[in-house]
mmCIF file of C-alpha atoms in Angstrom:
data_model
loop_
_atom_site.group_PDB
_atom_site.id
_atom_site.type_symbol
_atom_site.label_atom_id
_atom_site.label_comp_id
_atom_site.label_asym_id
_atom_site.label_seq_id
_atom_site.Cartn_x
_atom_site.Cartn_y
_atom_site.Cartn_z
ATOM 1 C CA MET Z 17 57.620 196.640 12.071
ATOM 2 C CA ASN Z 18 60.802 198.681 11.749
ATOM 3 C CA LEU Z 19 62.263 199.935 8.491
ATOM 4 C CA ASP Z 20 65.114 197.423 8.715
ATOM 5 C CA ASP Z 21 62.625 194.548 9.045
ATOM 6 C CA MET Z 22 61.078 195.061 5.597
ATOM 7 C CA ILE Z 23 61.817 192.594 2.787
ATOM 8 C CA LEU Z 24 61.861 194.344 -0.580
ATOM 9 C CA VAL Z 25 61.245 192.773 -3.987
ATOM 10 C CA SER Z 26 61.280 195.275 -6.837
ATOM 11 C CA ILE Z 27 59.338 194.260 -9.932
ATOM 12 C CA ASP Z 28 60.568 197.063 -12.155
ATOM 13 C CA ASP Z 29 64.242 197.846 -12.593
ATOM 14 C CA HIS Z 30 66.367 197.974 -15.749
ATOM 15 C CA VAL Z 31 69.529 196.364 -17.085
ATOM 16 C CA ILE Z 32 71.998 198.188 -19.299
ATOM 17 C CA GLU Z 33 73.234 195.215 -21.274
ATOM 18 C CA PRO Z 34 77.051 194.709 -21.349
ATOM 19 C CA PRO Z 35 78.799 194.781 -24.743
ATOM 20 C CA ASP Z 36 79.814 191.104 -24.527
ATOM 21 C CA MET Z 37 76.359 189.788 -23.669
ATOM 22 C CA PHE Z 38 75.909 187.746 -26.875
ATOM 23 C CA GLU Z 39 79.207 185.896 -26.515
ATOM 24 C CA GLY Z 40 78.561 182.240 -25.815
ATOM 25 C CA HIS Z 41 74.812 182.567 -26.442
ATOM 26 C CA VAL Z 42 74.785 182.740 -30.262
ATOM 27 C CA PRO Z 43 75.628 179.645 -32.334
ATOM 28 C CA GLN Z 44 79.102 180.029 -33.874
ATOM 29 C CA LYS Z 45 77.618 180.113 -37.381
ATOM 30 C CA TRP Z 46 75.996 183.486 -36.654
ATOM 31 C CA ALA Z 47 78.284 184.848 -33.946
ATOM 32 C CA ASP Z 48 79.789 187.546 -36.164
ATOM 33 C CA GLN Z 49 76.293 188.833 -36.996
ATOM 34 C CA ALA Z 50 75.216 189.426 -33.392
ATOM 35 C CA PRO Z 51 74.397 192.985 -32.282
ATOM 36 C CA LYS Z 52 77.524 194.921 -31.364
ATOM 37 C CA VAL Z 53 78.396 198.089 -29.502
ATOM 38 C CA GLU Z 54 80.103 200.616 -31.772
ATOM 39 C CA ARG Z 55 81.436 204.104 -31.133
ATOM 40 C CA SER Z 56 79.720 206.715 -33.313
ATOM 41 C CA PRO Z 57 81.623 209.603 -34.940
ATOM 42 C CA GLU Z 58 80.058 211.792 -32.249
ATOM 43 C CA GLY Z 59 81.680 209.656 -29.547
ATOM 44 C CA ILE Z 60 78.540 207.835 -28.393
ATOM 45 C CA ASP Z 61 78.323 204.098 -27.685
ATOM 46 C CA ARG Z 62 75.456 202.536 -29.621
ATOM 47 C CA TRP Z 63 74.129 199.075 -30.381
ATOM 48 C CA VAL Z 64 74.139 198.171 -34.089
ATOM 49 C CA PHE Z 65 72.325 195.179 -35.602
ATOM 50 C CA GLN Z 66 72.146 194.303 -39.298
ATOM 51 C CA GLY Z 67 73.892 197.574 -40.068
ATOM 52 C CA ILE Z 68 71.249 199.684 -38.318
ATOM 53 C CA GLU Z 69 71.655 201.622 -35.086
ATOM 54 C CA THR Z 70 69.020 200.479 -32.614
ATOM 55 C CA SER Z 71 66.227 202.962 -31.978
ATOM 56 C CA THR Z 72 66.415 202.401 -28.222
ATOM 57 C CA PRO Z 73 69.003 204.847 -26.800
ATOM 58 C CA PHE Z 74 71.992 203.275 -25.117
ATOM 59 C CA GLY Z 75 71.918 203.536 -21.349
ATOM 60 C CA MET Z 76 68.622 205.429 -21.378
ATOM 61 C CA CYS Z 77 68.218 207.314 -18.084
ATOM 62 C CA ALA Z 78 71.037 205.354 -16.416
ATOM 63 C CA VAL Z 79 71.805 208.177 -14.012
ATOM 64 C CA VAL Z 80 72.176 206.698 -10.519
ATOM 65 C CA THR Z 81 74.792 208.563 -8.425
ATOM 66 C CA TRP Z 82 75.161 211.328 -11.040
ATOM 67 C CA PRO Z 83 74.617 214.901 -9.893
ATOM 68 C CA LYS Z 84 70.998 215.743 -10.729
ATOM 69 C CA GLU Z 85 72.009 218.540 -13.070
ATOM 70 C CA GLU Z 86 73.674 215.910 -15.307
ATOM 71 C CA TRP Z 87 70.609 213.689 -15.585
ATOM 72 C CA GLY Z 88 69.116 213.026 -18.998
ATOM 73 C CA PHE Z 89 67.808 210.381 -21.368
ATOM 74 C CA ASN Z 90 71.023 209.314 -23.034
ATOM 75 C CA PRO Z 91 74.441 208.856 -21.432
ATOM 76 C CA GLY Z 92 77.190 208.798 -24.044
ATOM 77 C CA VAL Z 93 79.469 205.854 -23.248
ATOM 78 C CA PHE Z 94 79.723 202.897 -20.896
ATOM 79 C CA SER Z 95 82.496 204.519 -18.907
ATOM 80 C CA GLU Z 96 80.194 207.393 -17.909
ATOM 81 C CA ILE Z 97 77.623 205.302 -16.062
ATOM 82 C CA ARG Z 98 77.812 203.437 -12.770
ATOM 83 C CA PRO Z 99 79.309 199.998 -13.560
ATOM 84 C CA ALA Z 100 76.544 198.271 -11.573
ATOM 85 C CA CYS Z 101 74.190 199.212 -14.411
ATOM 86 C CA TYR Z 102 75.786 196.500 -16.586
ATOM 87 C CA ASP Z 103 77.900 194.360 -14.236
ATOM 88 C CA VAL Z 104 75.655 191.842 -12.486
ATOM 89 C CA ASN Z 105 78.004 191.257 -9.556
ATOM 90 C CA LEU Z 106 78.128 194.965 -8.821
ATOM 91 C CA ARG Z 107 74.374 195.217 -9.362
ATOM 92 C CA VAL Z 108 73.771 192.725 -6.570
ATOM 93 C CA ARG Z 109 76.053 194.770 -4.339
ATOM 94 C CA ASP Z 110 73.974 197.867 -5.138
ATOM 95 C CA MET Z 111 70.816 195.901 -4.372
ATOM 96 C CA ASP Z 112 72.281 194.994 -0.997
ATOM 97 C CA ALA Z 113 73.185 198.624 -0.326
ATOM 98 C CA GLY Z 114 69.639 199.665 -1.211
ATOM 99 C CA GLY Z 115 68.080 196.917 0.915
ATOM 100 C CA VAL Z 116 66.553 195.162 -2.114
ATOM 101 C CA LEU Z 117 66.386 191.370 -1.946
ATOM 102 C CA ALA Z 118 65.242 190.663 -5.513
ATOM 103 C CA SER Z 119 64.682 192.558 -8.724
ATOM 104 C CA MET Z 120 63.067 192.227 -12.154
ATOM 105 C CA ASN Z 121 65.193 193.882 -14.837
ATOM 106 C CA PHE Z 122 63.497 195.146 -18.005
ATOM 107 C CA PRO Z 123 65.597 195.299 -21.198
ATOM 108 C CA THR Z 124 67.176 198.433 -22.628
ATOM 109 C CA MET Z 125 68.972 197.687 -25.908
ATOM 110 C CA ALA Z 126 66.225 195.310 -26.989
ATOM 111 C CA GLY Z 127 63.354 197.624 -26.057
ATOM 112 C CA PHE Z 128 60.361 196.584 -23.987
ATOM 113 C CA ASN Z 129 58.844 194.959 -27.083
ATOM 114 C CA ALA Z 130 62.044 193.493 -28.591
ATOM 115 C CA ARG Z 131 62.019 196.540 -30.845
ATOM 116 C CA THR Z 132 65.639 196.088 -31.925
ATOM 117 C CA PHE Z 133 64.774 192.701 -33.393
ATOM 118 C CA CYS Z 134 61.331 193.647 -34.693
ATOM 119 C CA GLU Z 135 62.842 196.448 -36.786
ATOM 120 C CA ALA Z 136 65.470 194.189 -38.378
ATOM 121 C CA ASP Z 137 65.002 193.093 -41.990
ATOM 122 C CA ASP Z 138 66.220 189.505 -41.596
ATOM 123 C CA LYS Z 139 63.648 188.078 -39.207
ATOM 124 C CA ASP Z 140 65.225 184.599 -39.148
ATOM 125 C CA LEU Z 141 68.458 186.113 -37.868
ATOM 126 C CA ALA Z 142 66.505 188.416 -35.566
ATOM 127 C CA LEU Z 143 64.795 185.414 -33.961
ATOM 128 C CA ILE Z 144 68.167 183.756 -33.321
ATOM 129 C CA MET Z 145 69.435 186.902 -31.603
ATOM 130 C CA LEU Z 146 66.217 187.401 -29.649
ATOM 131 C CA LYS Z 147 66.513 183.884 -28.231
ATOM 132 C CA ALA Z 148 70.167 184.537 -27.451
ATOM 133 C CA TYR Z 149 69.139 187.690 -25.593
ATOM 134 C CA ASN Z 150 66.659 185.729 -23.492
ATOM 135 C CA ASP Z 151 69.200 182.985 -22.800
ATOM 136 C CA TRP Z 152 71.774 185.559 -21.649
ATOM 137 C CA HIS Z 153 69.233 187.243 -19.405
ATOM 138 C CA ILE Z 154 67.983 184.031 -17.791
ATOM 139 C CA ASP Z 155 71.134 181.905 -17.674
ATOM 140 C CA GLU Z 156 73.813 184.535 -17.115
ATOM 141 C CA TRP Z 157 72.332 187.740 -15.667
ATOM 142 C CA CYS Z 158 69.693 186.096 -13.459
ATOM 143 C CA GLY Z 159 71.348 182.696 -13.155
ATOM 144 C CA SER Z 160 74.563 184.059 -11.712
ATOM 145 C CA HIS Z 161 72.808 184.988 -8.466
ATOM 146 C CA PRO Z 162 69.919 182.574 -7.786
ATOM 147 C CA GLY Z 163 67.058 184.079 -5.843
ATOM 148 C CA ARG Z 164 68.091 187.667 -6.534
ATOM 149 C CA PHE Z 165 66.394 188.239 -9.908
ATOM 150 C CA ILE Z 166 62.960 187.515 -11.371
ATOM 151 C CA PRO Z 167 63.671 186.701 -15.038
ATOM 152 C CA ILE Z 168 61.707 188.479 -17.769
ATOM 153 C CA GLY Z 169 61.809 187.639 -21.465
ATOM 154 C CA ILE Z 170 60.997 189.270 -24.795
ATOM 155 C CA VAL Z 171 59.034 187.768 -27.697
ATOM 156 C CA PRO Z 172 59.143 188.096 -31.524
ATOM 157 C CA MET Z 173 56.156 190.397 -31.921
ATOM 158 C CA TRP Z 174 56.176 190.095 -35.713
ATOM 159 C CA ASP Z 175 54.581 186.626 -35.444
ATOM 160 C CA PRO Z 176 52.110 185.639 -32.667
ATOM 161 C CA GLU Z 177 52.769 181.931 -33.223
ATOM 162 C CA LEU Z 178 56.479 182.508 -32.695
ATOM 163 C CA CYS Z 179 55.564 184.549 -29.622
ATOM 164 C CA ALA Z 180 53.654 181.567 -28.245
ATOM 165 C CA ALA Z 181 56.552 179.217 -28.921
ATOM 166 C CA GLU Z 182 59.001 181.543 -27.140
ATOM 167 C CA VAL Z 183 56.642 181.924 -24.169
ATOM 168 C CA ARG Z 184 56.614 178.146 -23.774
ATOM 169 C CA ARG Z 185 60.391 177.869 -24.238
ATOM 170 C CA LEU Z 186 60.974 180.536 -21.620
ATOM 171 C CA ALA Z 187 58.555 178.908 -19.197
ATOM 172 C CA ASP Z 188 60.493 175.652 -19.544
ATOM 173 C CA LYS Z 189 63.603 177.628 -18.542
ATOM 174 C CA GLY Z 190 61.837 179.002 -15.471
ATOM 175 C CA CYS Z 191 61.016 182.442 -16.879
ATOM 176 C CA LYS Z 192 57.350 183.282 -16.265
ATOM 177 C CA ALA Z 193 57.304 186.985 -17.217
ATOM 178 C CA ILE Z 194 57.147 188.647 -20.645
ATOM 179 C CA SER Z 195 57.922 192.295 -21.409
ATOM 180 C CA PHE Z 196 55.299 193.642 -23.812
ATOM 181 C CA LEU Z 197 53.890 196.855 -25.238
ATOM 182 C CA GLU Z 198 51.089 198.388 -23.195
ATOM 183 C CA ALA Z 199 49.488 199.637 -26.431
ATOM 184 C CA PRO Z 200 50.751 197.546 -29.377
ATOM 185 C CA HIS Z 201 48.612 199.488 -31.866
ATOM 186 C CA ALA Z 202 50.629 202.617 -31.061
ATOM 187 C CA PHE Z 203 53.540 200.953 -32.891
ATOM 188 C CA GLY Z 204 51.550 199.587 -35.826
ATOM 189 C CA PHE Z 205 50.831 196.155 -34.353
ATOM 190 C CA PRO Z 206 47.282 194.802 -34.002
ATOM 191 C CA SER Z 207 45.510 195.851 -30.820
ATOM 192 C CA PHE Z 208 44.207 193.607 -28.066
ATOM 193 C CA HIS Z 209 40.667 193.985 -29.420
ATOM 194 C CA ASN Z 210 40.908 191.150 -31.936
ATOM 195 C CA GLU Z 211 42.189 187.572 -32.036
ATOM 196 C CA HIS Z 212 45.677 188.364 -33.341
ATOM 197 C CA TRP Z 213 47.498 187.808 -30.030
ATOM 198 C CA ASP Z 214 45.434 184.784 -28.973
ATOM 199 C CA PRO Z 215 48.187 182.187 -29.616
ATOM 200 C CA MET Z 216 50.553 184.066 -27.299
ATOM 201 C CA LEU Z 217 47.890 184.765 -24.668
ATOM 202 C CA THR Z 218 46.853 181.121 -24.722
ATOM 203 C CA ALA Z 219 50.451 180.047 -24.139
ATOM 204 C CA MET Z 220 50.785 182.520 -21.298
ATOM 205 C CA SER Z 221 47.599 181.341 -19.646
ATOM 206 C CA GLU Z 222 48.614 177.707 -19.918
ATOM 207 C CA THR Z 223 52.135 178.286 -18.563
ATOM 208 C CA GLY Z 224 51.116 180.715 -15.819
ATOM 209 C CA SER Z 225 53.204 183.499 -17.332
ATOM 210 C CA VAL Z 226 52.701 187.206 -16.597
ATOM 211 C CA LEU Z 227 52.304 189.849 -19.297
ATOM 212 C CA CYS Z 228 54.266 192.901 -18.090
ATOM 213 C CA MET Z 229 53.038 196.102 -19.726
ATOM 214 C CA HIS Z 230 55.604 198.833 -19.085
ATOM 215 C CA ILE Z 231 54.938 202.535 -19.485
ATOM 216 C CA GLY Z 232 56.507 204.473 -22.337
ATOM 217 C CA ALA Z 233 54.927 202.674 -25.275
ATOM 218 C CA SER Z 234 51.652 204.543 -25.681
ATOM 219 C CA GLY Z 235 52.754 208.158 -26.026
ATOM 220 C CA GLY Z 236 51.931 208.081 -29.722
ATOM 221 C CA LEU Z 237 48.242 207.751 -28.877
ATOM 222 C CA ILE Z 238 47.999 211.368 -27.705
ATOM 223 C CA THR Z 239 48.859 214.620 -29.442
ATOM 224 C CA LEU Z 240 51.007 216.988 -27.453
ATOM 225 C CA ALA Z 241 51.506 220.630 -28.237
ATOM 226 C CA PRO Z 242 54.584 220.945 -30.478
ATOM 227 C CA ASP Z 243 56.183 223.212 -27.904
ATOM 228 C CA ALA Z 244 55.322 221.030 -24.883
ATOM 229 C CA PRO Z 245 58.151 220.777 -22.333
ATOM 230 C CA VAL Z 246 60.075 217.542 -21.805
ATOM 231 C CA ASP Z 247 58.239 217.163 -18.466
ATOM 232 C CA HIS Z 248 55.247 215.857 -20.433
ATOM 233 C CA HIS Z 249 57.261 212.853 -21.629
ATOM 234 C CA ILE Z 250 58.151 211.930 -18.057
ATOM 235 C CA ILE Z 251 54.887 212.577 -16.202
ATOM 236 C CA LEU Z 252 52.223 211.587 -18.744
ATOM 237 C CA PRO Z 253 53.339 207.986 -19.467
ATOM 238 C CA THR Z 254 52.359 206.958 -15.943
ATOM 239 C CA GLN Z 255 48.848 208.263 -16.602
ATOM 240 C CA LEU Z 256 48.593 206.495 -19.952
ATOM 241 C CA THR Z 257 48.593 203.175 -18.115
ATOM 242 C CA LEU Z 258 44.899 203.882 -17.634
ATOM 243 C CA MET Z 259 44.442 203.642 -21.422
ATOM 244 C CA ALA Z 260 46.232 200.295 -21.469
ATOM 245 C CA LEU Z 261 44.033 198.970 -18.664
ATOM 246 C CA GLN Z 262 40.936 200.214 -20.465
ATOM 247 C CA ASP Z 263 41.901 198.266 -23.598
ATOM 248 C CA ILE Z 264 42.324 194.962 -21.811
ATOM 249 C CA MET Z 265 39.443 195.520 -19.380
ATOM 250 C CA PHE Z 266 36.695 196.591 -21.774
ATOM 251 C CA GLY Z 267 38.053 194.640 -24.709
ATOM 252 C CA ARG Z 268 38.109 190.866 -24.909
ATOM 253 C CA THR Z 269 41.476 190.089 -23.318
ATOM 254 C CA LEU Z 270 40.777 189.539 -19.621
ATOM 255 C CA ARG Z 271 37.368 187.935 -20.093
ATOM 256 C CA LYS Z 272 38.572 185.700 -22.937
ATOM 257 C CA PHE Z 273 41.571 184.632 -20.842
ATOM 258 C CA PRO Z 274 40.458 184.523 -17.190
ATOM 259 C CA ASP Z 275 43.702 182.795 -16.158
ATOM 260 C CA LEU Z 276 45.923 185.470 -17.724
ATOM 261 C CA ARG Z 277 47.839 187.653 -15.279
ATOM 262 C CA ILE Z 278 48.995 191.150 -16.188
ATOM 263 C CA ALA Z 279 51.398 193.465 -14.392
ATOM 264 C CA LEU Z 280 51.089 197.206 -15.001
ATOM 265 C CA SER Z 281 54.715 198.279 -14.725
ATOM 266 C CA GLU Z 282 55.637 201.761 -13.459
ATOM 267 C CA GLY Z 283 52.121 203.136 -13.891
ATOM 268 C CA GLY Z 284 51.561 204.100 -10.253
ATOM 269 C CA ILE Z 285 48.449 203.290 -8.234
ATOM 270 C CA GLY Z 286 46.801 206.481 -6.946
ATOM 271 C CA TRP Z 287 44.496 206.726 -9.976
ATOM 272 C CA ILE Z 288 43.131 203.181 -9.692
ATOM 273 C CA PRO Z 289 40.283 203.669 -7.150
ATOM 274 C CA TYR Z 290 38.623 206.304 -9.313
ATOM 275 C CA TYR Z 291 39.050 204.202 -12.433
ATOM 276 C CA LEU Z 292 37.528 201.085 -10.861
ATOM 277 C CA GLU Z 293 34.577 203.050 -9.468
ATOM 278 C CA ARG Z 294 33.991 204.670 -12.862
ATOM 279 C CA ALA Z 295 34.326 201.336 -14.681
ATOM 280 C CA ASP Z 296 31.817 199.586 -12.400
ATOM 281 C CA ARG Z 297 29.347 202.458 -12.650
ATOM 282 C CA HIS Z 298 29.625 202.380 -16.438
ATOM 283 C CA ALA Z 299 29.142 198.611 -16.545
ATOM 284 C CA LYS Z 300 25.961 198.880 -14.460
ATOM 285 C CA ASN Z 301 24.462 201.902 -16.231
ATOM 286 C CA GLN Z 302 25.329 201.523 -19.909
ATOM 287 C CA LEU Z 303 23.484 198.291 -20.601
ATOM 288 C CA TRP Z 304 22.630 199.447 -24.123
ATOM 289 C CA ILE Z 305 26.275 198.909 -25.169
ATOM 290 C CA GLY Z 306 25.854 195.157 -24.802
ATOM 291 C CA GLN Z 307 28.935 194.338 -22.724
ATOM 292 C CA ASP Z 308 28.460 191.141 -20.746
ATOM 293 C CA TRP Z 309 29.486 191.617 -17.101
ATOM 294 C CA SER Z 310 27.281 188.856 -15.719
ATOM 295 C CA ASP Z 311 30.098 186.923 -14.047
ATOM 296 C CA ARG Z 312 32.451 189.664 -12.837
ATOM 297 C CA MET Z 313 32.341 193.414 -12.688
ATOM 298 C CA PRO Z 314 35.437 195.317 -13.908
ATOM 299 C CA SER Z 315 36.723 195.856 -10.370
ATOM 300 C CA GLN Z 316 36.571 192.114 -9.694
ATOM 301 C CA ILE Z 317 38.377 191.315 -12.941
ATOM 302 C CA PHE Z 318 41.079 193.757 -11.869
ATOM 303 C CA ARG Z 319 41.443 192.119 -8.479
ATOM 304 C CA ASP Z 320 41.531 188.648 -10.032
ATOM 305 C CA GLN Z 321 44.107 189.295 -12.744
ATOM 306 C CA ILE Z 322 46.087 192.533 -12.306
ATOM 307 C CA LEU Z 323 49.138 193.576 -10.286
ATOM 308 C CA ALA Z 324 49.981 197.293 -10.156
ATOM 309 C CA CYS Z 325 53.229 198.710 -8.848
ATOM 310 C CA PHE Z 326 54.568 202.042 -7.652
ATOM 311 C CA ILE Z 327 57.866 203.701 -6.839
ATOM 312 C CA THR Z 328 56.499 206.322 -4.489
ATOM 313 C CA ASP Z 329 52.761 206.995 -4.247
ATOM 314 C CA PRO Z 330 51.556 208.359 -0.886
ATOM 315 C CA ALA Z 331 47.966 208.810 -2.105
ATOM 316 C CA GLY Z 332 47.839 205.288 -3.486
ATOM 317 C CA VAL Z 333 49.220 203.785 -0.275
ATOM 318 C CA LYS Z 334 46.485 205.559 1.681
ATOM 319 C CA LEU Z 335 43.901 204.091 -0.707
ATOM 320 C CA ARG Z 336 45.456 200.620 -0.698
ATOM 321 C CA ASN Z 337 42.342 198.806 0.454
ATOM 322 C CA GLU Z 338 40.095 200.548 -2.064
ATOM 323 C CA ILE Z 339 42.422 199.265 -4.773
ATOM 324 C CA GLY Z 340 42.912 195.791 -3.327
ATOM 325 C CA ILE Z 341 45.742 195.046 -0.931
ATOM 326 C CA ASP Z 342 46.613 191.869 -2.851
ATOM 327 C CA ASN Z 343 47.062 193.788 -6.120
ATOM 328 C CA LEU Z 344 49.855 196.136 -5.105
ATOM 329 C CA ALA Z 345 53.617 195.856 -5.355
ATOM 330 C CA TRP Z 346 56.699 198.039 -5.029
ATOM 331 C CA GLU Z 347 59.390 198.949 -7.552
ATOM 332 C CA CYS Z 348 62.736 200.716 -7.335
ATOM 333 C CA ASP Z 349 63.281 201.660 -11.040
ATOM 334 C CA TYR Z 350 67.073 201.412 -10.780
ATOM 335 C CA PRO Z 351 68.990 203.082 -12.519
ATOM 336 C CA HIS Z 352 66.495 205.588 -13.955
ATOM 337 C CA THR Z 353 65.711 209.164 -12.991
ATOM 338 C CA ASP Z 354 62.610 208.165 -11.004
ATOM 339 C CA SER Z 355 64.500 205.626 -8.891
ATOM 340 C CA THR Z 356 64.576 206.019 -5.122
ATOM 341 C CA TRP Z 357 67.790 203.958 -4.796
ATOM 342 C CA PRO Z 358 69.573 203.794 -2.403
ATOM 343 C CA ASN Z 359 66.990 205.418 -0.130
ATOM 344 C CA GLY Z 360 63.967 203.446 -1.282
ATOM 345 C CA PRO Z 361 63.374 201.822 2.123
ATOM 346 C CA GLU Z 362 63.237 205.219 3.855
ATOM 347 C CA GLN Z 363 60.860 206.641 1.242
ATOM 348 C CA LEU Z 364 58.578 203.611 1.283
ATOM 349 C CA PHE Z 365 58.491 203.143 5.043
ATOM 350 C CA GLY Z 366 57.633 206.818 5.485
ATOM 351 C CA GLU Z 367 54.604 206.360 3.239
ATOM 352 C CA PHE Z 368 53.543 203.225 5.096
ATOM 353 C CA THR Z 369 53.856 205.033 8.421
ATOM 354 C CA ALA Z 370 51.864 208.054 7.247
ATOM 355 C CA ALA Z 371 49.115 205.759 5.960
ATOM 356 C CA GLY Z 372 48.958 203.619 9.102
ATOM 357 C CA ALA Z 373 49.772 200.409 7.221
ATOM 358 C CA THR Z 374 49.857 197.200 9.266
ATOM 359 C CA ASP Z 375 52.716 194.708 9.217
ATOM 360 C CA ASP Z 376 50.634 192.286 7.140
ATOM 361 C CA GLU Z 377 49.852 195.005 4.598
ATOM 362 C CA ILE Z 378 53.492 196.054 4.398
ATOM 363 C CA ASN Z 379 54.625 192.486 3.800
ATOM 364 C CA LYS Z 380 52.118 192.019 0.999
ATOM 365 C CA ILE Z 381 53.132 195.182 -0.826
ATOM 366 C CA THR Z 382 56.872 194.842 -0.317
ATOM 367 C CA HIS Z 383 57.310 191.221 -1.393
ATOM 368 C CA GLU Z 384 54.510 188.717 -0.819
ATOM 369 C CA ASN Z 385 52.263 189.850 -3.671
ATOM 370 C CA SER Z 386 55.137 189.949 -6.154
ATOM 371 C CA CYS Z 387 56.451 186.534 -5.173
ATOM 372 C CA ARG Z 388 52.975 185.015 -5.467
ATOM 373 C CA PHE Z 389 52.115 186.727 -8.748
ATOM 374 C CA PHE Z 390 55.381 185.746 -10.455
ATOM 375 C CA ASP Z 391 55.625 182.317 -8.804
ATOM 376 C CA PHE Z 392 58.994 183.328 -7.369
ATOM 377 C CA ASP Z 393 60.482 182.062 -4.116
ATOM 378 C CA PRO Z 394 63.662 183.922 -3.123
ATOM 379 C CA PHE Z 395 63.704 182.191 0.236
ATOM 380 C CA LYS Z 396 64.906 178.966 -1.374
ATOM 381 C CA HIS Z 397 68.256 180.726 -1.547
ATOM 382 C CA THR Z 398 68.134 183.364 1.198
ATOM 383 C CA ALA Z 399 66.732 182.819 4.683
ATOM 384 C CA LYS Z 400 64.190 185.455 5.691
ATOM 385 C CA LYS Z 401 66.386 186.670 8.527
ATOM 386 C CA ASP Z 402 69.095 187.434 5.933
ATOM 387 C CA ALA Z 403 66.680 188.953 3.416
ATOM 388 C CA THR Z 404 65.652 192.074 5.311
ATOM 389 C CA VAL Z 405 66.677 195.625 4.527
ATOM 390 C CA GLY Z 406 68.848 195.714 7.621
ATOM 391 C CA ALA Z 407 70.587 192.410 6.936
ATOM 392 C CA LEU Z 408 71.330 193.226 3.296
ATOM 393 C CA ARG Z 409 72.659 196.678 4.051
ATOM 394 C CA ALA Z 410 74.855 195.319 6.841
ATOM 395 C CA ARG Z 411 76.883 193.336 4.320
ATOM 396 C CA ALA Z 412 77.243 196.234 1.886
ATOM 397 C CA THR Z 413 78.607 199.008 4.092
ATOM 398 C CA ASP Z 414 81.655 199.314 1.809
ATOM 399 C CA VAL Z 415 79.588 200.158 -1.312
ATOM 400 C CA ASP Z 416 80.327 203.720 -2.431
ATOM 401 C CA LEU Z 417 77.054 205.674 -2.568
ATOM 402 C CA SER Z 418 78.601 209.090 -3.134
ATOM 403 C CA THR Z 419 77.629 211.390 -6.001
ATOM 404 C CA VAL Z 420 79.917 210.876 -8.999
ATOM 405 C CA SER Z 421 79.872 212.930 -12.194
ATOM 406 C CA LYS Z 422 80.065 211.453 -15.687
ATOM 407 C CA ALA Z 423 83.525 212.911 -16.073
ATOM 408 C CA GLU Z 424 84.718 211.269 -12.862
ATOM 409 C CA TYR Z 425 83.377 207.862 -13.895
ATOM 410 C CA ARG Z 426 85.141 208.274 -17.247
ATOM 411 C CA ALA Z 427 88.390 209.265 -15.532
ATOM 412 C CA ARG Z 428 88.210 206.216 -13.275
ATOM 413 C CA ALA Z 429 87.749 203.937 -16.282
ATOM 414 C CA GLU Z 430 90.678 205.504 -18.084
ATOM 415 C CA ALA Z 431 92.864 205.226 -14.997
ATOM 416 C CA ALA Z 432 92.043 201.530 -14.847
ATOM 417 C CA GLY Z 433 93.060 201.156 -18.485
ATOM 418 C CA ARG Z 434 89.590 200.053 -19.489
ATOM 419 C CA GLU Z 435 88.192 200.703 -22.947
ATOM 420 C CA THR Z 436 84.916 202.562 -22.756
ATOM 421 C CA VAL Z 437 83.096 199.943 -24.854
ATOM 422 C CA GLN Z 438 84.379 197.050 -22.764
ATOM 423 C CA VAL Z 439 83.015 195.752 -19.476
#
């Protein structure tokens, strides 16, 4: 296989929601109470809901095409970031330029756990807006380009019965993925070790939905030195995925719900062989604890129910068969600082080549496993011959991939007469 022959499906990218996203998705009665983008006195665009600024930073890490010295967690205004971050038509063009056929886009303003709505005082209004968010994401963002996006929804975590109802509603709309906290107890919610989440997990099992546990939600479980560098907050979250897996593996979740599928989002894969070996050894040796592994050992549960993804992970690719070739998938992480866009195909193919991966193995990791796991068929809309890296890039040769500073993006917006809080 050549690099241009690969078909890439990324199961972890991010959308920076446009300011007008709620228009047409909120009943007129509550339209004026929908979240809005406002300019702060400091000149920063921010989402405000029920009079409170959302705790999720606007445009977090949306740095693609910026000079690396300008990277950071929080761009200031819409006009400073690449328009493809929030314009779906331009996003698809960027996907073409990066050789990516399809993408799953995690939320930003809402938070991975619908945090914006969970923190609101009026939960009835919050539920209306949460549903409107999901409808915008499925019907407008994903629906505008069939076969190019795997839809992912959010649920009202303040009530597990409402979570279950939203899971079923989303499944009826064709959305079979849910963004969720990898460690809910880190944010004051009940853990996975009791029955609290059972209504939602039951609904997910019955609808064939995937629980996507994204990194970044378990940092509160560890104590860092007060003078630790910012590097810790970027490197350590990928390692904390192990803690999330431990909770669902040695707790009740995966054995109670053998049909439940879970995706570990952005946690990497190189650590998994050691973990599975350690987990199996523990299960065999520590019989006094009373865990029942009579049907399946931990490694088998993992291979039956888990999908793990990576951006770049040479060690993990070399150990692909020790992990389970059917349990691996690729991600691009557009538009964040870890993203390999637009050179993801070159990075990934180099790792496959170094590891001696076969064509069948490459196909599984690049798209087949993801499509199977999320019950997603992009080839209903795009023929395979038109879905390859080479074919997609051939139709996007006019996309500007040059480095552009924040100031230059802002100048371009001003020259076009565009308000910085408008799409």
